[in-house]
Coordinates of C-alpha atoms in Angstrom, one line a residue:
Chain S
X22 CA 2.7 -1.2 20.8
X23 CA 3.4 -2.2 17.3
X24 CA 0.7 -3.2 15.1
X25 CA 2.8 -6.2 14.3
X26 CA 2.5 -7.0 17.3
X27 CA -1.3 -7.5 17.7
X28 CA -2.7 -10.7 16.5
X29 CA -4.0 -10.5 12.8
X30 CA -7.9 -10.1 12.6
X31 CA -10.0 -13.4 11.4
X32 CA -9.6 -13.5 7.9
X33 CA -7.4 -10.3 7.0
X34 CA -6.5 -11.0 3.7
X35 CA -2.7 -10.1 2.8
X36 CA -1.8 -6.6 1.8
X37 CA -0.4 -7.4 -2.0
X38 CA 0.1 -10.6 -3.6
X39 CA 2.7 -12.6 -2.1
X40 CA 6.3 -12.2 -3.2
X41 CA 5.7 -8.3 -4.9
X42 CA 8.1 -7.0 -2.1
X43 CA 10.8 -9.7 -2.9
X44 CA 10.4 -9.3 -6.4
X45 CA 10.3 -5.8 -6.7
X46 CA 14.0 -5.8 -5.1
X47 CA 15.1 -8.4 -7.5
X48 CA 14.0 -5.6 -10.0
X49 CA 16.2 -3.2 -8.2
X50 CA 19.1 -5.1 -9.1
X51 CA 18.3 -5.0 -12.4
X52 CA 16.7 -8.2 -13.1
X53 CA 13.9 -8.5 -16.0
X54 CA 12.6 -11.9 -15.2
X55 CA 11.6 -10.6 -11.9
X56 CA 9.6 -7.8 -13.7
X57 CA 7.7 -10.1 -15.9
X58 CA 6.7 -11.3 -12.6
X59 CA 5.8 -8.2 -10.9
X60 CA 4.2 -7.4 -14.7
X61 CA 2.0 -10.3 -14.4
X62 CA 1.0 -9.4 -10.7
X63 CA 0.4 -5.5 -10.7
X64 CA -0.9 -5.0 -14.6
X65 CA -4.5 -5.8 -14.5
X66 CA -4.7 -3.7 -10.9
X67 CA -2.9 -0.8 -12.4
X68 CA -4.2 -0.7 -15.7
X69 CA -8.2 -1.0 -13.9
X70 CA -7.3 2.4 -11.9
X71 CA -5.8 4.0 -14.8
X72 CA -9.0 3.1 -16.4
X73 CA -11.3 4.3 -13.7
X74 CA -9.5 7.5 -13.3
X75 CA -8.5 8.5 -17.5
X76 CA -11.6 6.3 -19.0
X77 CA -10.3 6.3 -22.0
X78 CA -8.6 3.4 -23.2
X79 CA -5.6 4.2 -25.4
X80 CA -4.4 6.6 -23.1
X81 CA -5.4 4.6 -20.0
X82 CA -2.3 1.8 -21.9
X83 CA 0.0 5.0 -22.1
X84 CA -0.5 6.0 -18.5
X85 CA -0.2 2.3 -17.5
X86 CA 3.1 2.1 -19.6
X87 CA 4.2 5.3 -17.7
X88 CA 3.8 4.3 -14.4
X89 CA 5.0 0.6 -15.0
X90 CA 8.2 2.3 -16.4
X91 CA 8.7 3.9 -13.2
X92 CA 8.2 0.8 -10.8
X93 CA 10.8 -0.7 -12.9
X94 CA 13.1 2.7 -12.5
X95 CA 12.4 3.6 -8.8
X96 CA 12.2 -0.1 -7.4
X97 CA 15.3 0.7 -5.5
X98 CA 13.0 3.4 -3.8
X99 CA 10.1 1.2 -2.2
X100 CA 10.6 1.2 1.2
X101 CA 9.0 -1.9 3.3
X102 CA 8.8 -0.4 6.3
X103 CA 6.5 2.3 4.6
X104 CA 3.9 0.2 3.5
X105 CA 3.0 -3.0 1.2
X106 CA 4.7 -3.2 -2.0
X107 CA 1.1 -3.3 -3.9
X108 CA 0.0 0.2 -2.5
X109 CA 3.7 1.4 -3.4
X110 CA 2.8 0.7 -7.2
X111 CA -0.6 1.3 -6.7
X112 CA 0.0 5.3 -5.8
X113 CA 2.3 5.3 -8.3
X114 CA 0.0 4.5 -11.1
X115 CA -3.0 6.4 -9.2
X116 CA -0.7 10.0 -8.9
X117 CA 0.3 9.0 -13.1
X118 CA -3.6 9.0 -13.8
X119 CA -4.4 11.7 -11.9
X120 CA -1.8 13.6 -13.6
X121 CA -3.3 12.8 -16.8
X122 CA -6.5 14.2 -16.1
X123 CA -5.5 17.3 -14.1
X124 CA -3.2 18.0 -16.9
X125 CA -5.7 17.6 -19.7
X126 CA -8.9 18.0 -19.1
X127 CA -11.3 21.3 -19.0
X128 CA -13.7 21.5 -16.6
X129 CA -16.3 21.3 -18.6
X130 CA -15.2 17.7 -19.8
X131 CA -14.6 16.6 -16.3
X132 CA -18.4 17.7 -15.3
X133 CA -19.3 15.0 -18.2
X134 CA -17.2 12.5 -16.7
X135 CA -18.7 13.0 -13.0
X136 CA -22.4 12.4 -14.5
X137 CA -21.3 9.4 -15.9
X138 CA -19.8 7.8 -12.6
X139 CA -22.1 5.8 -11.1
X140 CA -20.7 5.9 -7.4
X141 CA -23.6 3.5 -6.1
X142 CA -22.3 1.2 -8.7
X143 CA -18.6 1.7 -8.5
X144 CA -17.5 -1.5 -10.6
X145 CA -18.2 -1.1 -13.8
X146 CA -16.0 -3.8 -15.3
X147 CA -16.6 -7.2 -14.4
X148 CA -13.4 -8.6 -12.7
X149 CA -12.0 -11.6 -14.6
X150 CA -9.9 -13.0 -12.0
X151 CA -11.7 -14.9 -9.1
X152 CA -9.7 -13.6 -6.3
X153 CA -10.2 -9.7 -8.0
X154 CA -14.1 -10.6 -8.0
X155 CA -13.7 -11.6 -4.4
X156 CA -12.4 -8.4 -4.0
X157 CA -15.2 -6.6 -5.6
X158 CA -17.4 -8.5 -3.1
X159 CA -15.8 -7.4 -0.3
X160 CA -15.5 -3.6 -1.2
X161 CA -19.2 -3.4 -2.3
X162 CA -20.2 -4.8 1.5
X163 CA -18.0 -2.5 2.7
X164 CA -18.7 0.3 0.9
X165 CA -22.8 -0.3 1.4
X166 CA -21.3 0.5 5.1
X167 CA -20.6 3.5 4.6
X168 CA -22.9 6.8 4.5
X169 CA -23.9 8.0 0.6
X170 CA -21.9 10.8 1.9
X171 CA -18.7 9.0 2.5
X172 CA -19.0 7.2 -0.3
X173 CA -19.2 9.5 -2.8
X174 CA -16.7 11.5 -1.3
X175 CA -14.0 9.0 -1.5
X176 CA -14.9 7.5 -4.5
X177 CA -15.3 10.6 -6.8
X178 CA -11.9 11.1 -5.4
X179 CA -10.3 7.4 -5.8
X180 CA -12.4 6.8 -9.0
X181 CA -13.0 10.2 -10.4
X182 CA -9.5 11.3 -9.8
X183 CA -11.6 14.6 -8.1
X184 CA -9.4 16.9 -6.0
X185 CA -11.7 17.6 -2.6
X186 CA -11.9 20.9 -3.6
X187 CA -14.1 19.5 -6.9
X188 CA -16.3 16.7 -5.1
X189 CA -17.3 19.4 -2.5
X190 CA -18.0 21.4 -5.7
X191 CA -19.9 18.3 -7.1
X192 CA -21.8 17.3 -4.5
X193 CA -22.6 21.0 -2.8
X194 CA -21.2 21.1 0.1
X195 CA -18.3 22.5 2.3
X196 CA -15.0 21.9 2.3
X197 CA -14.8 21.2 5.4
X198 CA -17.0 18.2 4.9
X199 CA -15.6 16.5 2.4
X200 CA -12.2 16.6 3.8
X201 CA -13.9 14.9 6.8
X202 CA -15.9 12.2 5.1
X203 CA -13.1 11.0 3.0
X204 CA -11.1 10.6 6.1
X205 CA -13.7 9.0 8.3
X206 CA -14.9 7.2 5.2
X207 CA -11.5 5.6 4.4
X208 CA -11.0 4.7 8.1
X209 CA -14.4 2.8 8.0
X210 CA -13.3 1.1 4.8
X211 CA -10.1 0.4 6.5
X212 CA -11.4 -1.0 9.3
X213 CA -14.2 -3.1 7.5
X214 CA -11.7 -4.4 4.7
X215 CA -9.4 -5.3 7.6
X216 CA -6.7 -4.0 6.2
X217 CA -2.8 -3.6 7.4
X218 CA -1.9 -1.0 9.1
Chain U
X5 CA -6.7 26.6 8.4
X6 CA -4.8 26.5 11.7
X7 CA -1.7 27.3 9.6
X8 CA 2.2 25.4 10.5
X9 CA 1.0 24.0 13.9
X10 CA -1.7 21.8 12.8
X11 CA -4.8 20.9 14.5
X12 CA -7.5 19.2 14.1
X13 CA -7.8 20.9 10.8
X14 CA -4.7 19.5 9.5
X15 CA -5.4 16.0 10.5
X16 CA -8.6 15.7 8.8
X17 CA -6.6 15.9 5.4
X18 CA -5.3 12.6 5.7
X19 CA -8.0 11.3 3.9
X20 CA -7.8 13.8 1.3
X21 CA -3.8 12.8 0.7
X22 CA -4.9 9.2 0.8
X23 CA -6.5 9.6 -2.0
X24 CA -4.5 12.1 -4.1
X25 CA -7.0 14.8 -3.6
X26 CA -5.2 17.7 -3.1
X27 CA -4.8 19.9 -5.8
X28 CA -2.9 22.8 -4.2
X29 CA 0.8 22.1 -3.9
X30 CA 1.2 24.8 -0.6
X31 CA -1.6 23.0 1.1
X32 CA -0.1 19.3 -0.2
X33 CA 3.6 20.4 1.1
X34 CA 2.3 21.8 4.7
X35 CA 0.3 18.4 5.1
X36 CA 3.8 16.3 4.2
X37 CA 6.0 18.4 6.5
X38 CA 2.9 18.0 9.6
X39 CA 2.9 14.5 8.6
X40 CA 7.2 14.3 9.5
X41 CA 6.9 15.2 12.6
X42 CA 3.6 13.3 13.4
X43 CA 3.9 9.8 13.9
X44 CA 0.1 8.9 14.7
X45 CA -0.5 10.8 11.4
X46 CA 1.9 8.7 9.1
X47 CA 0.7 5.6 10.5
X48 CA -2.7 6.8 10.1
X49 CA -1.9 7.8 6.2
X50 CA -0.2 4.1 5.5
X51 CA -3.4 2.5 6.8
X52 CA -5.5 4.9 4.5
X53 CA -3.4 4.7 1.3
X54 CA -3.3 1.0 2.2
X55 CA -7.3 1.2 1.7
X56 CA -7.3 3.3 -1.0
X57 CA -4.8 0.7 -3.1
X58 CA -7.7 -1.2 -2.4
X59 CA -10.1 0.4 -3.9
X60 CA -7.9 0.1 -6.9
X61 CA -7.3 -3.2 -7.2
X62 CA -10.9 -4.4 -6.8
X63 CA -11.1 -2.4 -10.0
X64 CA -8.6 -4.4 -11.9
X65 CA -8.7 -4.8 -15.8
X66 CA -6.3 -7.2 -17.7
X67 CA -4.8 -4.9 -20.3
X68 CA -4.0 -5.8 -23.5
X69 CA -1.1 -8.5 -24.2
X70 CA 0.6 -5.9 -26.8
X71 CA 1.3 -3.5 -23.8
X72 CA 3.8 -6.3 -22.0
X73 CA 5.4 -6.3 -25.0
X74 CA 6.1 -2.5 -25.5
X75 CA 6.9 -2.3 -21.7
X76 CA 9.4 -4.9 -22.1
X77 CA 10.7 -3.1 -24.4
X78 CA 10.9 0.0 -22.7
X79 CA 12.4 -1.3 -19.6
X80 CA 15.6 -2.4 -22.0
X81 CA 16.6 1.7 -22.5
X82 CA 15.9 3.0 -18.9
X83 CA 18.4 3.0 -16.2
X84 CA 16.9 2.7 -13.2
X85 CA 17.5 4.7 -9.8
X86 CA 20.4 3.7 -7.7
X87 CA 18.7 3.2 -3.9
X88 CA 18.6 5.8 -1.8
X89 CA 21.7 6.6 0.4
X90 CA 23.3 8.6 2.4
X91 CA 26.1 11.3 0.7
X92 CA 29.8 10.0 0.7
X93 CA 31.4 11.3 4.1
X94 CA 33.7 12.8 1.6
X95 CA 31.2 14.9 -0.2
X96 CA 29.4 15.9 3.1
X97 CA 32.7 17.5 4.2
X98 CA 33.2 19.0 0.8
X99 CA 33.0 22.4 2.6
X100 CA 34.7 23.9 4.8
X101 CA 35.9 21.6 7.9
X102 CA 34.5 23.4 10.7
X103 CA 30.9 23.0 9.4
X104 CA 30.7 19.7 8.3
X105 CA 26.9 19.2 8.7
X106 CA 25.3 22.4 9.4
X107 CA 24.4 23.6 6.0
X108 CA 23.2 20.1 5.2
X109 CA 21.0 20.8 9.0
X110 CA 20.1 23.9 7.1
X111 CA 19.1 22.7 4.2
X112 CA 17.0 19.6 5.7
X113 CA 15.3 21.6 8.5
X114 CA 13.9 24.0 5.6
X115 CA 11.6 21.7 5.8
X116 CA 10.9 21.1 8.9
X117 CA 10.1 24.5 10.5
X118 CA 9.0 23.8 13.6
X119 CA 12.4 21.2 14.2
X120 CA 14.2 24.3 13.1
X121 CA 13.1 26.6 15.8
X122 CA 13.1 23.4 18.2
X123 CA 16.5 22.8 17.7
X124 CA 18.0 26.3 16.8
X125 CA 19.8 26.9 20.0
X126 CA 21.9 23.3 19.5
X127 CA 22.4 23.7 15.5
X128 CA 24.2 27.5 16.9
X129 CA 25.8 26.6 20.1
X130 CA 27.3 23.5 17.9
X131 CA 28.7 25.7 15.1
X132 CA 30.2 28.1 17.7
X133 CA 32.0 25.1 19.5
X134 CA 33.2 23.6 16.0
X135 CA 34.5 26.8 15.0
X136 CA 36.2 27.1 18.3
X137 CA 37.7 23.8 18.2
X138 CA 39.2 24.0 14.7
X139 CA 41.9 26.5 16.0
X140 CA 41.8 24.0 19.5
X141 CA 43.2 20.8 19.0
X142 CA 43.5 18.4 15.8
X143 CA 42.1 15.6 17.6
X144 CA 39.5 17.5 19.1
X145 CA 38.8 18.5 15.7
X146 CA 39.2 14.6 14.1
X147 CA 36.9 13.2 16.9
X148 CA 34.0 15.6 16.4
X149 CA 34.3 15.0 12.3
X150 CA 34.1 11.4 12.9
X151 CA 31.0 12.3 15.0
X152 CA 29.9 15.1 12.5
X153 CA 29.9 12.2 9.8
X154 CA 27.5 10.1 11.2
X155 CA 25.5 13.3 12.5
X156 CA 25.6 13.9 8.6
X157 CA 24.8 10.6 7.4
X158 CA 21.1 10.1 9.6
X159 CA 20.1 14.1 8.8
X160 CA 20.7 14.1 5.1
X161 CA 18.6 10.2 4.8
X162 CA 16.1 11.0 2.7
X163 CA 13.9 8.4 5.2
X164 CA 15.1 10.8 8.0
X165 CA 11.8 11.2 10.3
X166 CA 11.9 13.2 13.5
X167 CA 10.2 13.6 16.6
X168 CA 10.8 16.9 19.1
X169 CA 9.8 17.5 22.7
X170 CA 10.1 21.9 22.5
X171 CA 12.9 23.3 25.0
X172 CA 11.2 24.1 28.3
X173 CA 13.3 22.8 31.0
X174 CA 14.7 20.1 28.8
X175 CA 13.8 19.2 25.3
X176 CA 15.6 17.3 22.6
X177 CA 14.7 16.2 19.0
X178 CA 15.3 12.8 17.6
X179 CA 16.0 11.9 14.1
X180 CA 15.4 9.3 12.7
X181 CA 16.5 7.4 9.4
X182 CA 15.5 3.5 9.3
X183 CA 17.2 3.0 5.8
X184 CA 20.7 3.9 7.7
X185 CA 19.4 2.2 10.9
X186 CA 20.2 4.7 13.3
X187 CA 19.3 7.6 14.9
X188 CA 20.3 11.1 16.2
X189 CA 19.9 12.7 19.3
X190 CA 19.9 16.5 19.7
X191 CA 19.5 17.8 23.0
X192 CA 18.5 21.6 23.8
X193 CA 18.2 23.2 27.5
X194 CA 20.0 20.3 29.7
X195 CA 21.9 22.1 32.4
X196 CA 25.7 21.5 32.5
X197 CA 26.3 18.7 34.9
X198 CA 29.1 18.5 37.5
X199 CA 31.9 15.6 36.5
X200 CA 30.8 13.0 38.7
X201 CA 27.6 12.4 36.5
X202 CA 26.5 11.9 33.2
X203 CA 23.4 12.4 30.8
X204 CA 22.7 9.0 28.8
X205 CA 20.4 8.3 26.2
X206 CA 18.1 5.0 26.4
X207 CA 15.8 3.8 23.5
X208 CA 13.1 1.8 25.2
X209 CA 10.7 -1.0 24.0
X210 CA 8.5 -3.7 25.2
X211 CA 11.9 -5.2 26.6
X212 CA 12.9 -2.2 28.7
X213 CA 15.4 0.0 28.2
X214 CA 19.0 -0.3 26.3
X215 CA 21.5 2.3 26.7
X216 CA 22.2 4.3 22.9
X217 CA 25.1 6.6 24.6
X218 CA 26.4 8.9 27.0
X219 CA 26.1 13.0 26.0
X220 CA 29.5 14.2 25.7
X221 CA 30.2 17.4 27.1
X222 CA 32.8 20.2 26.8
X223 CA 34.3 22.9 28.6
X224 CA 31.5 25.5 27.4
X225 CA 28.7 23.1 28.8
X226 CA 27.7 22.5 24.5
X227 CA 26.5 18.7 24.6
X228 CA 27.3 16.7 21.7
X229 CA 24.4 15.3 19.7
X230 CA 24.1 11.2 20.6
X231 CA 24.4 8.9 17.3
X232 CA 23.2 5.0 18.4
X233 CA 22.1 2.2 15.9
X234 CA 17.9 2.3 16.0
X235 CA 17.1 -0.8 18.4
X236 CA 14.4 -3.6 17.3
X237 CA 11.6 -2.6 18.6
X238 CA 12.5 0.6 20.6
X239 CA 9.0 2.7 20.6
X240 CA 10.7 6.0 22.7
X241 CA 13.6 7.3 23.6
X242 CA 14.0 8.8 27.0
X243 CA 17.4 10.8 28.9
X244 CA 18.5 10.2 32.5
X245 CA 21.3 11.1 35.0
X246 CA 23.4 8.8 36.0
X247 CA 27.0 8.7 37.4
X248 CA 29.8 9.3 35.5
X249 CA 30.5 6.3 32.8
X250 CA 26.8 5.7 32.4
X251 CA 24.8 3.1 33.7
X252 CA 23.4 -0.6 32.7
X253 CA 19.6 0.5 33.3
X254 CA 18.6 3.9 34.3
X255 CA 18.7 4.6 37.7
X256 CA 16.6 8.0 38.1
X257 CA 13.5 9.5 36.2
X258 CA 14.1 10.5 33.2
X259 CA 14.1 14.0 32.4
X260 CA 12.3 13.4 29.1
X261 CA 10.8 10.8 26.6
X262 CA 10.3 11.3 23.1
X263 CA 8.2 8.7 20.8
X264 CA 10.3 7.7 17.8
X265 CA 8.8 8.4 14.7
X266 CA 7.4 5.6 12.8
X267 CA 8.2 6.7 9.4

């Protein structure tokens, strides 16, 4: 059975903001309009993980510059049927910023970074938009789901731009573990955010 | 590590690859080639990366109104990617004309190890009767690189997604590519049948089943891969005997059913 064809859960909340997928293919056929559009839609998102991940904030712009550049290059390339057009742009700028770091930073610089992620806290920037602080809402809840263990483990990853390998490093424990706890983390995340499968 | 195969192992790295958190390209490469021939696993990683975009965009910043401007401005001097097709027929036959698609099977199933072994015996007994119908007949030879095109066209997709039941009895793989909206059908191990009766290929959804083709076969007992548009909706595919010509529904058990892939 296809998931379409289950009845949507109370509530589920739509997987991008409505339009990105028809937009982005008006921005395959080369039209600029259409990417001020998708701009205005995707920028505050992308440049907020680029943030999260880089921290710092001139080379956060460049790394949002970078990976806006390419939604506007590869926007032939998103594929519905692979998933929404919002977590298409959002693993592009995600893989840009992790880039970044992995390319750049020394270990020792990266410890510095981990002691000043708050993971019980992991919004440090106050939304400005209503519907992104509605967001936040709904993450924390769901997040305060999930085991400390969990947590961390998937958000020193999302957040931290951590491999696994360095967040089983981080918090002391096996690899094996932390494979497991980001995966059954995200699924409970998943499932509380309701999200589109 | 329970290496090529998988396991339980592998699965637990969805997660992990949801979230861009593997580091080592072998292990990120193995994970990508399980995840093409795993269908629960794809779907599995869409739902995750779906969350993890999440995560992101609960973290959203507006960024400063000068970058808009210097992006605009970038976008003016970069040429953007032309979509994703399939090769011209013309420059998939570029080589020689008795192997229009095997190297390109070649090349795609370096990926795909397991579909390599899986499917060994057809990609060979194939290239044997193409070589052998080159100095045959002309038309024998136009009809199968008519075939070979479209053969061509679904394996070198780069959406092309596959699913295979290993040879035992009978076994088959199916590719998939949804960009080209069609799908492939290789079979491997099905006994030569006598000329009253036919194999045919069925795709079946939560409608029943729809006929995608009849398995052409040749002197040597080599059955032609099946090439059929992808039907809305089709979750499996499945092969039966039936009498020569084919049949409106199946009319016996089928010998096999395969789960399309999903991705």
């Amino acid at each position: 059975m296809r998931p379409e064809d289950e009845s949507p859960p109370e509530g589920r909340p739509h997987a991008g903001p409505p339009g990105l997928d028809e937009l982005l293919s008006r921005v395959a056929r080369g039209d600029r309009g259409a990417f001020e559009q998708v701009y205005a839609l995707v920028s505050a998102p992308v440049y907020g993980v680029v943030l999260r991940v880089v921290r710092d904030r001139a080379q956060s712009e460049e790394v949002t510059q970078e990976a806006l550049v390419e939604v506007w290059r590869a926007a032939a390339r998103y594929d519905r049927e692979r998933g929404s057009a919002m977590a298409w742009v959002m693993t592009i700028a995600h893989r840009r910023a992790i880039d970044r770091v992995r390319s750049a930073q020394a270990g020792a610089d990266r410890e510095s970074r981990a002691a000043r992620m708050d993971v019980h806290r992991p919004f440090d920037e106050v939304a400005e938009s209503v519907a992104a602080r509605l967001e936040q809402e709904r993450l924390r809840r769901c997040l305060t789901g999930l085991t400390d263990l969990q947590r961390e483990s998937v958000t020193f990853a999302y957040y931290g731009g951590y491999s696994y390998r360095e967040v089983a490093e981080l918090l002391k424990v096996p690899l094996a573990t932390v494979k497991t706890r980001m995966r059954d983390g995200l699924i409970r995340l998943r499932d509380c955010l309701g999200v589109e499968r | 590590m329970t290496g090529q195969g998988g396991g339980p192992d592998v699965h637990a790295l969805a997660g992990a690859y949801a979230l861009h958190a593997i580091d080592d390209d072998g292990e990120l490469r193995r994970f990508e080639r399980h995840l093409a021939r795993c269908a629960e696993c794809s779907q599995e990683v869409r739902g995750l990366a779906e969350t993890a975009a999440r995560l992101g965009q609960a973290a959203a910043v507006e960024p400063s109104p000068a970058l808009r401007d210097r992006i605009m401005a970038e976008i003016g001097q970069v040429r953007q990617l032309p979509p994703l097709v399939a090769p011209s027929p013309r420059s998939a036959l570029s080589g020689s004309p008795a192997r229009p698609w095997r190297g390109l099977l070649a090349g795609w199933l370096r990926w795909r190890p397991r579909l390599a072994a899986a499917i060994a015996a057809t990609a060979v007994a194939a290239a044997v009767v193409l070589g052998v119908v080159t100095v045959r007949t002309q038309t024998g030879l136009d009809q199968l690189r008519a075939a070979d095109r479209e053969v061509t066209a679904v394996l070198a997709a780069p959406d092309a997604r596959s699913t295979t039941v290993p040879a035992g009895a009978a076994g088959g793989t199916v590719v998939v590519s949804r960009s080209q909206g069609k799908m492939v059908f290789l079979a491997s191990g099905l006994a030569a049948l006598p000329d009253s009766s036919t194999y045919q290929l069925w795709q079946i959804g939560p409608r029943g089943a729809r006929s995608a083709g009849l398995f052409r076969q040749d002197g040597t007992g080599y059955i032609s891969p099946v090439v059929a548009a992808t039907a809305d909706g089709a979750t499996k595919v499945g092969v039966t005997v039936e009498p020569a010509g084919g049949s409106e529904q199946p009319t016996t058990q089928p010998l096999l059913l395969l789960n399309l892939p999903t991705a």
